[in-house]
């Protein structure tokens, strides 16, 4: 599988990242091990998680995903085959959040212990922290890089002005810079990334590993009506945002493209569209079964021609495509 450079970090990553939010949530430990083994066997090497996964589950406190990944790394002996990314900053209990140097030092040790490794390849600021000066946050990351505990750093959920400011501070003070951005981006959620973040990332050579690549499952095509959405809690949550004329127009274009590409699925086409975008390094996608993982493998191998990409661009535009003028 062709690997891609992640910003200027020196890290080489597969064209898709496995989203580790499912580990310990919708996928138990044994199934997680099988999926992680199959991910590497399929030629991928990039795994993304966070310390806070999966604190939203009743009875969980965060750290469940990292713990499972750590057990797998120890049992499998495959640490050197993995580009391992995790995040810091989301609330993990009283006084445990943000990007202060004190908390970063505490949080990284906890993540390293759960992950059962001596290093994190990509350590990401999960949220911006306006209460901590950027030079303090980046200085703390610099200490971790010097100590060999972190190889590179990235940002998640940052606006273009704040990402630009962080890059400028790093350059001015000679500190490590954010080598990647993790924004919301997919065929439906395009405007925020494309209008300001994408030009900045291209100009400053920042890698992009976007989340919600399948729009919480909507771009798989399984939610096409209110009745479909009512079948699951996740479906109900996607209905209000995606199940509208524009969303249905996108699904129709995905159906058309899938039919034209040897029986590809809408999900594979949606991911291939993102992979083909020059600014995108590796969309993040999850799988809860080996069949879903194989679908991701095929998505990474799918190549869309220019005409198909253009049709998907037009169908997913924020405004409805303009009808051609009537013949004179």
PDB file of C-alpha atoms in Angstrom:
ATOM      1  CA  UNK A   1       0.000   0.000   0.000  1.00  0.00           C
ATOM      2  CA  UNK A   2       1.286   3.450  -0.912  1.00  0.00           C
ATOM      3  CA  UNK A   3       2.114   5.428   2.234  1.00  0.00           C
ATOM      4  CA  UNK A   4       1.853   9.209   2.442  1.00  0.00           C
ATOM      5  CA  UNK A   5       3.918  11.771   4.354  1.00  0.00           C
ATOM      6  CA  UNK A   6       2.152  13.394   7.305  1.00  0.00           C
ATOM      7  CA  UNK A   7       3.049  17.058   7.071  1.00  0.00           C
ATOM      8  CA  UNK A   8       6.756  17.543   7.697  1.00  0.00           C
ATOM      9  CA  UNK A   9       6.817  15.048  10.565  1.00  0.00           C
ATOM     10  CA  UNK A  10       8.737  12.303   8.782  1.00  0.00           C
ATOM     11  CA  UNK A  11       5.883   9.907   9.563  1.00  0.00           C
ATOM     12  CA  UNK A  12       4.596   7.842   6.639  1.00  0.00           C
ATOM     13  CA  UNK A  13       0.971   6.795   6.999  1.00  0.00           C
ATOM     14  CA  UNK A  14      -1.561   4.703   5.126  1.00  0.00           C
ATOM     15  CA  UNK A  15      -4.311   6.498   3.154  1.00  0.00           C
ATOM     16  CA  UNK A  16      -6.875   5.645   5.833  1.00  0.00           C
ATOM     17  CA  UNK A  17      -6.599   5.778   9.615  1.00  0.00           C
ATOM     18  CA  UNK A  18      -8.493   3.361  11.833  1.00  0.00           C
ATOM     19  CA  UNK A  19     -10.712   5.301  14.228  1.00  0.00           C
ATOM     20  CA  UNK A  20     -10.195   3.749  17.644  1.00  0.00           C
ATOM     21  CA  UNK A  21     -13.298   5.241  19.240  1.00  0.00           C
ATOM     22  CA  UNK A  22     -15.076   1.895  18.766  1.00  0.00           C
ATOM     23  CA  UNK A  23     -12.627  -0.120  20.878  1.00  0.00           C
ATOM     24  CA  UNK A  24     -14.195  -0.885  24.234  1.00  0.00           C
ATOM     25  CA  UNK A  25     -17.469   0.676  23.123  1.00  0.00           C
ATOM     26  CA  UNK A  26     -19.157  -1.119  20.214  1.00  0.00           C
ATOM     27  CA  UNK A  27     -16.296  -3.620  19.817  1.00  0.00           C
ATOM     28  CA  UNK A  28     -15.089  -5.799  22.691  1.00  0.00           C
ATOM     29  CA  UNK A  29     -11.469  -6.659  23.380  1.00  0.00           C
ATOM     30  CA  UNK A  30     -11.306  -9.913  21.427  1.00  0.00           C
ATOM     31  CA  UNK A  31     -12.948  -8.414  18.350  1.00  0.00           C
ATOM     32  CA  UNK A  32     -10.706  -5.356  18.627  1.00  0.00           C
ATOM     33  CA  UNK A  33      -7.631  -7.589  18.499  1.00  0.00           C
ATOM     34  CA  UNK A  34      -8.945  -9.302  15.355  1.00  0.00           C
ATOM     35  CA  UNK A  35      -9.673  -5.976  13.673  1.00  0.00           C
ATOM     36  CA  UNK A  36      -6.261  -4.524  14.526  1.00  0.00           C
ATOM     37  CA  UNK A  37      -4.474  -7.615  13.204  1.00  0.00           C
ATOM     38  CA  UNK A  38      -6.536  -7.498  10.010  1.00  0.00           C
ATOM     39  CA  UNK A  39      -5.847  -3.767   9.621  1.00  0.00           C
ATOM     40  CA  UNK A  40      -2.111  -4.383   9.491  1.00  0.00           C
ATOM     41  CA  UNK A  41      -2.537  -7.483   7.324  1.00  0.00           C
ATOM     42  CA  UNK A  42      -4.445  -5.332   4.805  1.00  0.00           C
ATOM     43  CA  UNK A  43      -1.444  -3.009   4.510  1.00  0.00           C
ATOM     44  CA  UNK A  44      -2.614  -0.147   6.726  1.00  0.00           C
ATOM     45  CA  UNK A  45      -0.461   1.206   9.549  1.00  0.00           C
ATOM     46  CA  UNK A  46      -2.280   4.238  11.000  1.00  0.00           C
ATOM     47  CA  UNK A  47      -4.402   4.012  14.191  1.00  0.00           C
ATOM     48  CA  UNK A  48      -6.032   7.036  15.824  1.00  0.00           C
ATOM     49  CA  UNK A  49      -7.474   7.125  19.316  1.00  0.00           C
ATOM     50  CA  UNK A  50      -7.772   9.508  22.286  1.00  0.00           C
ATOM     51  CA  UNK A  51      -7.457   9.346  26.045  1.00  0.00           C
ATOM     52  CA  UNK A  52     -11.128  10.307  26.410  1.00  0.00           C
ATOM     53  CA  UNK A  53     -12.459   7.337  24.377  1.00  0.00           C
ATOM     54  CA  UNK A  54     -14.997   6.042  25.480  1.00  0.00           C
ATOM     55  CA  UNK A  55     -15.986   8.202  28.449  1.00  0.00           C
ATOM     56  CA  UNK A  56     -19.476   8.795  26.986  1.00  0.00           C
ATOM     57  CA  UNK A  57     -20.482   5.195  27.709  1.00  0.00           C
ATOM     58  CA  UNK A  58     -22.226   4.724  31.062  1.00  0.00           C
ATOM     59  CA  UNK A  59     -19.735   3.289  33.540  1.00  0.00           C
ATOM     60  CA  UNK A  60     -16.693   4.321  31.496  1.00  0.00           C
ATOM     61  CA  UNK A  61     -14.172   6.956  32.584  1.00  0.00           C
ATOM     62  CA  UNK A  62     -12.074   7.289  29.430  1.00  0.00           C
ATOM     63  CA  UNK A  63      -8.964   5.348  28.510  1.00  0.00           C
ATOM     64  CA  UNK A  64     -10.863   2.233  27.422  1.00  0.00           C
ATOM     65  CA  UNK A  65      -9.726   2.449  23.789  1.00  0.00           C
ATOM     66  CA  UNK A  66      -6.091   3.120  24.667  1.00  0.00           C
ATOM     67  CA  UNK A  67      -6.148   0.222  27.132  1.00  0.00           C
ATOM     68  CA  UNK A  68      -7.339  -2.249  24.516  1.00  0.00           C
ATOM     69  CA  UNK A  69      -4.815  -1.009  21.950  1.00  0.00           C
ATOM     70  CA  UNK A  70      -2.080  -1.317  24.559  1.00  0.00           C
ATOM     71  CA  UNK A  71      -3.015  -4.896  25.370  1.00  0.00           C
ATOM     72  CA  UNK A  72      -2.982  -5.707  21.667  1.00  0.00           C
ATOM     73  CA  UNK A  73       0.412  -4.072  21.147  1.00  0.00           C
ATOM     74  CA  UNK A  74       1.874  -6.052  24.020  1.00  0.00           C
ATOM     75  CA  UNK A  75       0.318  -9.358  22.942  1.00  0.00           C
ATOM     76  CA  UNK A  76       1.055  -8.988  19.232  1.00  0.00           C
ATOM     77  CA  UNK A  77       4.538  -7.489  19.331  1.00  0.00           C
ATOM     78  CA  UNK A  78       3.569  -5.261  16.386  1.00  0.00           C
ATOM     79  CA  UNK A  79       4.378  -1.837  17.849  1.00  0.00           C
ATOM     80  CA  UNK A  80       7.004  -1.046  15.203  1.00  0.00           C
ATOM     81  CA  UNK A  81       4.492  -1.647  12.406  1.00  0.00           C
ATOM     82  CA  UNK A  82       2.073   0.978  13.715  1.00  0.00           C
ATOM     83  CA  UNK A  83       1.864   4.762  13.471  1.00  0.00           C
ATOM     84  CA  UNK A  84       0.059   5.392  16.733  1.00  0.00           C
ATOM     85  CA  UNK A  85      -1.888   8.608  17.274  1.00  0.00           C
ATOM     86  CA  UNK A  86      -3.732   9.704  20.396  1.00  0.00           C
ATOM     87  CA  UNK A  87      -5.025  12.957  21.842  1.00  0.00           C
ATOM     88  CA  UNK A  88      -5.047  15.044  24.998  1.00  0.00           C
ATOM     89  CA  UNK A  89      -7.225  17.869  26.243  1.00  0.00           C
ATOM     90  CA  UNK A  90     -10.826  16.663  26.503  1.00  0.00           C
ATOM     91  CA  UNK A  91     -12.246  16.450  30.041  1.00  0.00           C
ATOM     92  CA  UNK A  92     -11.082  13.337  31.881  1.00  0.00           C
ATOM     93  CA  UNK A  93     -12.410  14.200  35.333  1.00  0.00           C
ATOM     94  CA  UNK A  94     -12.101  17.072  37.759  1.00  0.00           C
ATOM     95  CA  UNK A  95      -9.062  19.223  36.965  1.00  0.00           C
ATOM     96  CA  UNK A  96      -7.986  16.922  34.139  1.00  0.00           C
ATOM     97  CA  UNK A  97      -8.496  18.767  30.872  1.00  0.00           C
ATOM     98  CA  UNK A  98      -6.925  21.406  28.653  1.00  0.00           C
ATOM     99  CA  UNK A  99      -3.397  21.951  27.391  1.00  0.00           C
ATOM    100  CA  UNK A 100      -1.467  23.332  30.336  1.00  0.00           C
ATOM    101  CA  UNK A 101       2.078  21.984  30.664  1.00  0.00           C
ATOM    102  CA  UNK A 102       1.195  20.420  34.014  1.00  0.00           C
ATOM    103  CA  UNK A 103      -1.744  18.512  32.586  1.00  0.00           C
ATOM    104  CA  UNK A 104       0.036  17.487  29.378  1.00  0.00           C
ATOM    105  CA  UNK A 105       2.830  15.938  31.470  1.00  0.00           C
ATOM    106  CA  UNK A 106       0.270  14.065  33.562  1.00  0.00           C
ATOM    107  CA  UNK A 107      -1.856  12.958  30.621  1.00  0.00           C
ATOM    108  CA  UNK A 108       0.959  11.659  28.434  1.00  0.00           C
ATOM    109  CA  UNK A 109       2.209   9.370  31.196  1.00  0.00           C
ATOM    110  CA  UNK A 110      -1.282   7.958  31.639  1.00  0.00           C
ATOM    111  CA  UNK A 111      -1.649   7.378  27.890  1.00  0.00           C
ATOM    112  CA  UNK A 112       1.769   5.736  27.609  1.00  0.00           C
ATOM    113  CA  UNK A 113       0.892   3.410  30.471  1.00  0.00           C
ATOM    114  CA  UNK A 114      -2.473   2.445  28.968  1.00  0.00           C
ATOM    115  CA  UNK A 115      -0.935   2.001  25.500  1.00  0.00           C
ATOM    116  CA  UNK A 116       1.947  -0.065  26.961  1.00  0.00           C
ATOM    117  CA  UNK A 117       4.490   1.743  24.823  1.00  0.00           C
ATOM    118  CA  UNK A 118       7.408   4.085  25.348  1.00  0.00           C
ATOM    119  CA  UNK A 119       6.376   6.527  22.614  1.00  0.00           C
ATOM    120  CA  UNK A 120       3.402   8.100  20.884  1.00  0.00           C
ATOM    121  CA  UNK A 121       3.981   8.778  17.198  1.00  0.00           C
ATOM    122  CA  UNK A 122       1.422  11.601  16.887  1.00  0.00           C
ATOM    123  CA  UNK A 123       0.208  13.379  20.016  1.00  0.00           C
ATOM    124  CA  UNK A 124      -2.686  15.714  19.252  1.00  0.00           C
ATOM    125  CA  UNK A 125      -4.320  18.620  21.043  1.00  0.00           C
ATOM    126  CA  UNK A 126      -7.888  17.340  21.063  1.00  0.00           C
ATOM    127  CA  UNK A 127      -9.362  20.813  21.526  1.00  0.00           C
ATOM    128  CA  UNK A 128      -7.958  24.308  21.449  1.00  0.00           C
ATOM    129  CA  UNK A 129      -7.252  25.772  24.900  1.00  0.00           C
ATOM    130  CA  UNK A 130      -7.576  29.553  24.801  1.00  0.00           C
ATOM    131  CA  UNK A 131      -6.720  29.779  28.522  1.00  0.00           C
ATOM    132  CA  UNK A 132      -3.169  28.461  28.054  1.00  0.00           C
ATOM    133  CA  UNK A 133      -0.629  30.481  26.037  1.00  0.00           C
ATOM    134  CA  UNK A 134       0.380  28.634  22.894  1.00  0.00           C
ATOM    135  CA  UNK A 135       4.064  28.928  23.735  1.00  0.00           C
ATOM    136  CA  UNK A 136       3.451  27.059  27.000  1.00  0.00           C
ATOM    137  CA  UNK A 137       1.553  24.242  25.300  1.00  0.00           C
ATOM    138  CA  UNK A 138       4.095  23.904  22.496  1.00  0.00           C
ATOM    139  CA  UNK A 139       6.938  24.118  24.998  1.00  0.00           C
ATOM    140  CA  UNK A 140       5.487  21.196  26.930  1.00  0.00           C
ATOM    141  CA  UNK A 141       5.244  19.185  23.719  1.00  0.00           C
ATOM    142  CA  UNK A 142       8.862  20.111  22.944  1.00  0.00           C
ATOM    143  CA  UNK A 143       9.925  18.575  26.254  1.00  0.00           C
ATOM    144  CA  UNK A 144       8.091  15.356  25.385  1.00  0.00           C
ATOM    145  CA  UNK A 145       9.730  15.191  21.960  1.00  0.00           C
ATOM    146  CA  UNK A 146      13.181  15.753  23.464  1.00  0.00           C
ATOM    147  CA  UNK A 147      12.489  12.968  25.962  1.00  0.00           C
ATOM    148  CA  UNK A 148      11.543  10.586  23.137  1.00  0.00           C
ATOM    149  CA  UNK A 149       8.013  10.127  24.431  1.00  0.00           C
ATOM    150  CA  UNK A 150       6.393  11.818  21.400  1.00  0.00           C
ATOM    151  CA  UNK A 151       7.579  11.929  17.791  1.00  0.00           C
ATOM    152  CA  UNK A 152       5.286  14.618  16.349  1.00  0.00           C
ATOM    153  CA  UNK A 153       2.305  16.724  17.388  1.00  0.00           C
ATOM    154  CA  UNK A 154      -0.997  17.586  15.761  1.00  0.00           C
ATOM    155  CA  UNK A 155      -4.113  19.688  16.348  1.00  0.00           C
ATOM    156  CA  UNK A 156      -7.782  18.738  16.352  1.00  0.00           C
ATOM    157  CA  UNK A 157     -10.873  20.956  16.335  1.00  0.00           C
ATOM    158  CA  UNK A 158      -8.876  24.145  15.726  1.00  0.00           C
ATOM    159  CA  UNK A 159     -10.076  27.118  13.721  1.00  0.00           C
ATOM    160  CA  UNK A 160      -7.931  28.431  10.886  1.00  0.00           C
ATOM    161  CA  UNK A 161      -6.892  31.594  12.792  1.00  0.00           C
ATOM    162  CA  UNK A 162      -5.828  29.609  15.848  1.00  0.00           C
ATOM    163  CA  UNK A 163      -3.990  26.977  13.829  1.00  0.00           C
ATOM    164  CA  UNK A 164      -2.167  29.726  11.924  1.00  0.00           C
ATOM    165  CA  UNK A 165      -1.280  31.424  15.205  1.00  0.00           C
ATOM    166  CA  UNK A 166       0.083  28.175  16.622  1.00  0.00           C
ATOM    167  CA  UNK A 167       2.190  27.609  13.516  1.00  0.00           C
ATOM    168  CA  UNK A 168       3.528  31.162  13.713  1.00  0.00           C
ATOM    169  CA  UNK A 169       4.393  30.841  17.405  1.00  0.00           C
ATOM    170  CA  UNK A 170       6.231  27.585  16.769  1.00  0.00           C
ATOM    171  CA  UNK A 171       8.214  29.125  13.928  1.00  0.00           C
ATOM    172  CA  UNK A 172       9.053  32.287  15.849  1.00  0.00           C
ATOM    173  CA  UNK A 173      10.191  30.503  19.008  1.00  0.00           C
ATOM    174  CA  UNK A 174      11.792  27.458  17.420  1.00  0.00           C
ATOM    175  CA  UNK A 175       9.268  25.076  18.967  1.00  0.00           C
ATOM    176  CA  UNK A 176       7.700  21.940  17.459  1.00  0.00           C
ATOM    177  CA  UNK A 177       4.775  22.783  15.209  1.00  0.00           C
ATOM    178  CA  UNK A 178       1.496  21.030  14.627  1.00  0.00           C
ATOM    179  CA  UNK A 179       2.214  18.669  11.738  1.00  0.00           C
ATOM    180  CA  UNK A 180      -1.393  17.589  11.278  1.00  0.00           C
ATOM    181  CA  UNK A 181      -4.939  18.821  11.650  1.00  0.00           C
ATOM    182  CA  UNK A 182      -7.948  16.665  12.493  1.00  0.00           C
ATOM    183  CA  UNK A 183     -11.047  18.513  11.254  1.00  0.00           C
ATOM    184  CA  UNK A 184     -14.620  17.507  10.496  1.00  0.00           C
ATOM    185  CA  UNK A 185     -14.779  16.807   6.762  1.00  0.00           C
ATOM    186  CA  UNK A 186     -16.807  14.652   4.388  1.00  0.00           C
ATOM    187  CA  UNK A 187     -18.957  15.028   1.274  1.00  0.00           C
ATOM    188  CA  UNK A 188     -21.671  16.781   3.283  1.00  0.00           C
ATOM    189  CA  UNK A 189     -19.584  18.762   5.796  1.00  0.00           C
ATOM    190  CA  UNK A 190     -17.351  20.675   3.403  1.00  0.00           C
ATOM    191  CA  UNK A 191     -17.609  24.426   3.856  1.00  0.00           C
ATOM    192  CA  UNK A 192     -15.726  25.077   7.093  1.00  0.00           C
ATOM    193  CA  UNK A 193     -12.706  23.016   6.060  1.00  0.00           C
ATOM    194  CA  UNK A 194     -12.548  24.076   2.425  1.00  0.00           C
ATOM    195  CA  UNK A 195     -13.027  27.802   2.976  1.00  0.00           C
ATOM    196  CA  UNK A 196     -10.244  28.493   5.459  1.00  0.00           C
ATOM    197  CA  UNK A 197      -8.549  25.406   6.862  1.00  0.00           C
ATOM    198  CA  UNK A 198      -7.686  23.710   3.583  1.00  0.00           C
ATOM    199  CA  UNK A 199      -5.807  26.682   2.046  1.00  0.00           C
ATOM    200  CA  UNK A 200      -3.853  27.091   5.278  1.00  0.00           C
ATOM    201  CA  UNK A 201      -2.920  23.405   5.483  1.00  0.00           C
ATOM    202  CA  UNK A 202      -1.817  23.349   1.851  1.00  0.00           C
ATOM    203  CA  UNK A 203       0.228  26.535   2.198  1.00  0.00           C
ATOM    204  CA  UNK A 204       1.933  25.429   5.421  1.00  0.00           C
ATOM    205  CA  UNK A 205       2.263  21.726   4.512  1.00  0.00           C
ATOM    206  CA  UNK A 206       0.122  20.467   7.381  1.00  0.00           C
ATOM    207  CA  UNK A 207      -1.234  16.930   7.034  1.00  0.00           C
ATOM    208  CA  UNK A 208      -4.986  16.417   7.342  1.00  0.00           C
ATOM    209  CA  UNK A 209      -6.623  13.399   9.000  1.00  0.00           C
ATOM    210  CA  UNK A 210     -10.314  14.241   8.958  1.00  0.00           C
ATOM    211  CA  UNK A 211     -12.917  12.692  11.240  1.00  0.00           C
ATOM    212  CA  UNK A 212     -16.570  11.775  10.525  1.00  0.00           C
ATOM    213  CA  UNK A 213     -15.418  10.736   7.065  1.00  0.00           C
ATOM    214  CA  UNK A 214     -18.713   8.874   6.552  1.00  0.00           C
ATOM    215  CA  UNK A 215     -20.884  11.509   8.280  1.00  0.00           C
ATOM    216  CA  UNK A 216     -21.755   9.254  11.216  1.00  0.00           C
ATOM    217  CA  UNK A 217     -22.813   6.519   8.805  1.00  0.00           C
ATOM    218  CA  UNK A 218     -25.059   8.634   6.595  1.00  0.00           C
ATOM    219  CA  UNK A 219     -22.759   8.331   3.563  1.00  0.00           C
ATOM    220  CA  UNK A 220     -22.989   4.551   3.684  1.00  0.00           C
ATOM    221  CA  UNK A 221     -26.519   4.982   2.345  1.00  0.00           C
ATOM    222  CA  UNK A 222     -28.280   3.169   5.166  1.00  0.00           C
ATOM    223  CA  UNK A 223     -30.248   6.251   6.286  1.00  0.00           C
ATOM    224  CA  UNK A 224     -32.476   7.344   3.408  1.00  0.00           C
ATOM    225  CA  UNK A 225     -35.736   8.076   5.210  1.00  0.00           C
ATOM    226  CA  UNK A 226     -37.156   8.892   8.608  1.00  0.00           C
ATOM    227  CA  UNK A 227     -38.062   5.213   8.956  1.00  0.00           C
ATOM    228  CA  UNK A 228     -34.449   4.153   8.309  1.00  0.00           C
ATOM    229  CA  UNK A 229     -33.169   6.662  10.831  1.00  0.00           C
ATOM    230  CA  UNK A 230     -35.580   5.493  13.500  1.00  0.00           C
ATOM    231  CA  UNK A 231     -34.010   2.029  13.495  1.00  0.00           C
ATOM    232  CA  UNK A 232     -31.020   3.113  15.568  1.00  0.00           C
ATOM    233  CA  UNK A 233     -30.023   5.777  18.090  1.00  0.00           C
ATOM    234  CA  UNK A 234     -27.222   6.885  15.797  1.00  0.00           C
ATOM    235  CA  UNK A 235     -29.639   7.129  12.901  1.00  0.00           C
ATOM    236  CA  UNK A 236     -31.961   9.379  14.857  1.00  0.00           C
ATOM    237  CA  UNK A 237     -29.067  11.707  15.661  1.00  0.00           C
ATOM    238  CA  UNK A 238     -28.056  12.022  11.996  1.00  0.00           C
ATOM    239  CA  UNK A 239     -31.525  12.675  10.617  1.00  0.00           C
ATOM    240  CA  UNK A 240     -31.866  16.358  11.426  1.00  0.00           C
ATOM    241  CA  UNK A 241     -28.573  17.342   9.827  1.00  0.00           C
ATOM    242  CA  UNK A 242     -28.237  15.048   6.826  1.00  0.00           C
ATOM    243  CA  UNK A 243     -31.640  13.753   5.805  1.00  0.00           C
ATOM    244  CA  UNK A 244     -32.694  16.653   3.611  1.00  0.00           C
ATOM    245  CA  UNK A 245     -32.738  17.411  -0.152  1.00  0.00           C
ATOM    246  CA  UNK A 246     -28.995  18.081  -0.284  1.00  0.00           C
ATOM    247  CA  UNK A 247     -28.189  14.921   1.642  1.00  0.00           C
ATOM    248  CA  UNK A 248     -30.400  12.828  -0.626  1.00  0.00           C
ATOM    249  CA  UNK A 249     -28.780  14.440  -3.659  1.00  0.00           C
ATOM    250  CA  UNK A 250     -25.387  13.326  -2.356  1.00  0.00           C
ATOM    251  CA  UNK A 251     -26.621   9.776  -1.817  1.00  0.00           C
ATOM    252  CA  UNK A 252     -27.971   9.655  -5.367  1.00  0.00           C
ATOM    253  CA  UNK A 253     -24.587  10.736  -6.736  1.00  0.00           C
ATOM    254  CA  UNK A 254     -22.843   8.132  -4.594  1.00  0.00           C
ATOM    255  CA  UNK A 255     -25.216   5.442  -5.877  1.00  0.00           C
ATOM    256  CA  UNK A 256     -24.482   6.450  -9.455  1.00  0.00           C
ATOM    257  CA  UNK A 257     -20.726   6.460  -8.925  1.00  0.00           C
ATOM    258  CA  UNK A 258     -20.811   3.141  -7.089  1.00  0.00           C
ATOM    259  CA  UNK A 259     -22.765   1.469  -9.891  1.00  0.00           C
ATOM    260  CA  UNK A 260     -20.243   2.749 -12.424  1.00  0.00           C
ATOM    261  CA  UNK A 261     -17.265   1.319 -10.518  1.00  0.00           C
ATOM    262  CA  UNK A 262     -17.736  -2.447 -10.561  1.00  0.00           C
ATOM    263  CA  UNK A 263     -20.172  -2.692  -7.712  1.00  0.00           C
ATOM    264  CA  UNK A 264     -18.396  -0.394  -5.275  1.00  0.00           C
ATOM    265  CA  UNK A 265     -20.447   0.762  -2.297  1.00  0.00           C
ATOM    266  CA  UNK A 266     -21.478   4.349  -1.529  1.00  0.00           C
ATOM    267  CA  UNK A 267     -19.185   4.307   1.518  1.00  0.00           C
ATOM    268  CA  UNK A 268     -16.214   3.290  -0.607  1.00  0.00           C
ATOM    269  CA  UNK A 269     -16.928   6.049  -3.110  1.00  0.00           C
ATOM    270  CA  UNK A 270     -17.321   8.632  -0.335  1.00  0.00           C
ATOM    271  CA  UNK A 271     -13.939   7.681   1.113  1.00  0.00           C
ATOM    272  CA  UNK A 272     -12.255   7.485  -2.303  1.00  0.00           C
ATOM    273  CA  UNK A 273     -13.481  11.026  -3.042  1.00  0.00           C
ATOM    274  CA  UNK A 274     -11.717  12.238   0.110  1.00  0.00           C
ATOM    275  CA  UNK A 275      -8.541  10.249  -0.525  1.00  0.00           C
ATOM    276  CA  UNK A 276      -8.341  11.801  -3.994  1.00  0.00           C
ATOM    277  CA  UNK A 277      -8.380  15.342  -2.581  1.00  0.00           C
ATOM    278  CA  UNK A 278      -4.737  16.540  -2.573  1.00  0.00           C
ATOM    279  CA  UNK A 279      -4.980  18.230   0.823  1.00  0.00           C
ATOM    280  CA  UNK A 280      -6.226  15.112   2.616  1.00  0.00           C
ATOM    281  CA  UNK A 281      -3.623  12.747   4.051  1.00  0.00           C
ATOM    282  CA  UNK A 282      -5.807  10.056   5.608  1.00  0.00           C
ATOM    283  CA  UNK A 283      -9.513  10.123   6.438  1.00  0.00           C
ATOM    284  CA  UNK A 284     -10.379   8.411   9.710  1.00  0.00           C
ATOM    285  CA  UNK A 285     -12.884   5.570   9.484  1.00  0.00           C
ATOM    286  CA  UNK A 286     -13.951   2.825  11.868  1.00  0.00           C
ATOM    287  CA  UNK A 287     -15.018  -0.772  11.426  1.00  0.00           C
ATOM    288  CA  UNK A 288     -16.800  -3.071  13.830  1.00  0.00           C
ATOM    289  CA  UNK A 289     -16.475  -6.249  11.758  1.00  0.00           C
ATOM    290  CA  UNK A 290     -13.982  -7.856   9.412  1.00  0.00           C
ATOM    291  CA  UNK A 291     -16.437  -7.357   6.543  1.00  0.00           C
ATOM    292  CA  UNK A 292     -16.531  -3.616   7.196  1.00  0.00           C
ATOM    293  CA  UNK A 293     -12.743  -3.534   7.409  1.00  0.00           C
ATOM    294  CA  UNK A 294     -12.485  -5.225   4.020  1.00  0.00           C
ATOM    295  CA  UNK A 295     -14.805  -2.548   2.661  1.00  0.00           C
ATOM    296  CA  UNK A 296     -12.338   0.079   3.918  1.00  0.00           C
ATOM    297  CA  UNK A 297      -9.484  -1.781   2.224  1.00  0.00           C
ATOM    298  CA  UNK A 298     -11.316  -1.671  -1.070  1.00  0.00           C
ATOM    299  CA  UNK A 299     -12.080   2.018  -0.598  1.00  0.00           C
ATOM    300  CA  UNK A 300      -8.364   2.756  -0.295  1.00  0.00           C
ATOM    301  CA  UNK A 301      -7.790   0.951  -3.586  1.00  0.00           C
ATOM    302  CA  UNK A 302     -10.666   2.627  -5.461  1.00  0.00           C
ATOM    303  CA  UNK A 303      -9.649   5.273  -7.991  1.00  0.00           C
ATOM    304  CA  UNK A 304     -12.319   7.694  -9.198  1.00  0.00           C
ATOM    305  CA  UNK A 305     -11.937   9.365 -12.577  1.00  0.00           C
ATOM    306  CA  UNK A 306     -12.085  13.137 -13.006  1.00  0.00           C
ATOM    307  CA  UNK A 307     -15.655  13.097 -14.281  1.00  0.00           C
ATOM    308  CA  UNK A 308     -16.891  11.138 -11.260  1.00  0.00           C
ATOM    309  CA  UNK A 309     -15.065  13.460  -8.868  1.00  0.00           C
ATOM    310  CA  UNK A 310     -16.636  16.455 -10.594  1.00  0.00           C
ATOM    311  CA  UNK A 311     -20.136  14.979 -10.340  1.00  0.00           C
ATOM    312  CA  UNK A 312     -19.666  14.322  -6.638  1.00  0.00           C
ATOM    313  CA  UNK A 313     -18.341  17.854  -6.152  1.00  0.00           C
ATOM    314  CA  UNK A 314     -21.395  19.293  -7.876  1.00  0.00           C
ATOM    315  CA  UNK A 315     -23.908  17.095  -6.057  1.00  0.00           C
ATOM    316  CA  UNK A 316     -22.431  17.957  -2.662  1.00  0.00           C
ATOM    317  CA  UNK A 317     -22.102  21.692  -3.274  1.00  0.00           C
ATOM    318  CA  UNK A 318     -23.675  23.813  -0.555  1.00  0.00           C
ATOM    319  CA  UNK A 319     -26.167  25.263  -3.048  1.00  0.00           C
ATOM    320  CA  UNK A 320     -28.168  23.050  -5.379  1.00  0.00           C
ATOM    321  CA  UNK A 321     -26.605  22.686  -8.826  1.00  0.00           C
ATOM    322  CA  UNK A 322     -27.984  25.209 -11.315  1.00  0.00           C
ATOM    323  CA  UNK A 323     -30.105  23.657 -14.039  1.00  0.00           C
ATOM    324  CA  UNK A 324     -28.742  24.200 -17.557  1.00  0.00           C
ATOM    325  CA  UNK A 325     -30.540  26.873 -19.585  1.00  0.00           C
ATOM    326  CA  UNK A 326     -33.387  25.695 -21.812  1.00  0.00           C
ATOM    327  CA  UNK A 327     -32.543  25.237 -25.469  1.00  0.00           C
ATOM    328  CA  UNK A 328     -33.367  28.273 -27.610  1.00  0.00           C
TER     329      UNK A 328
END
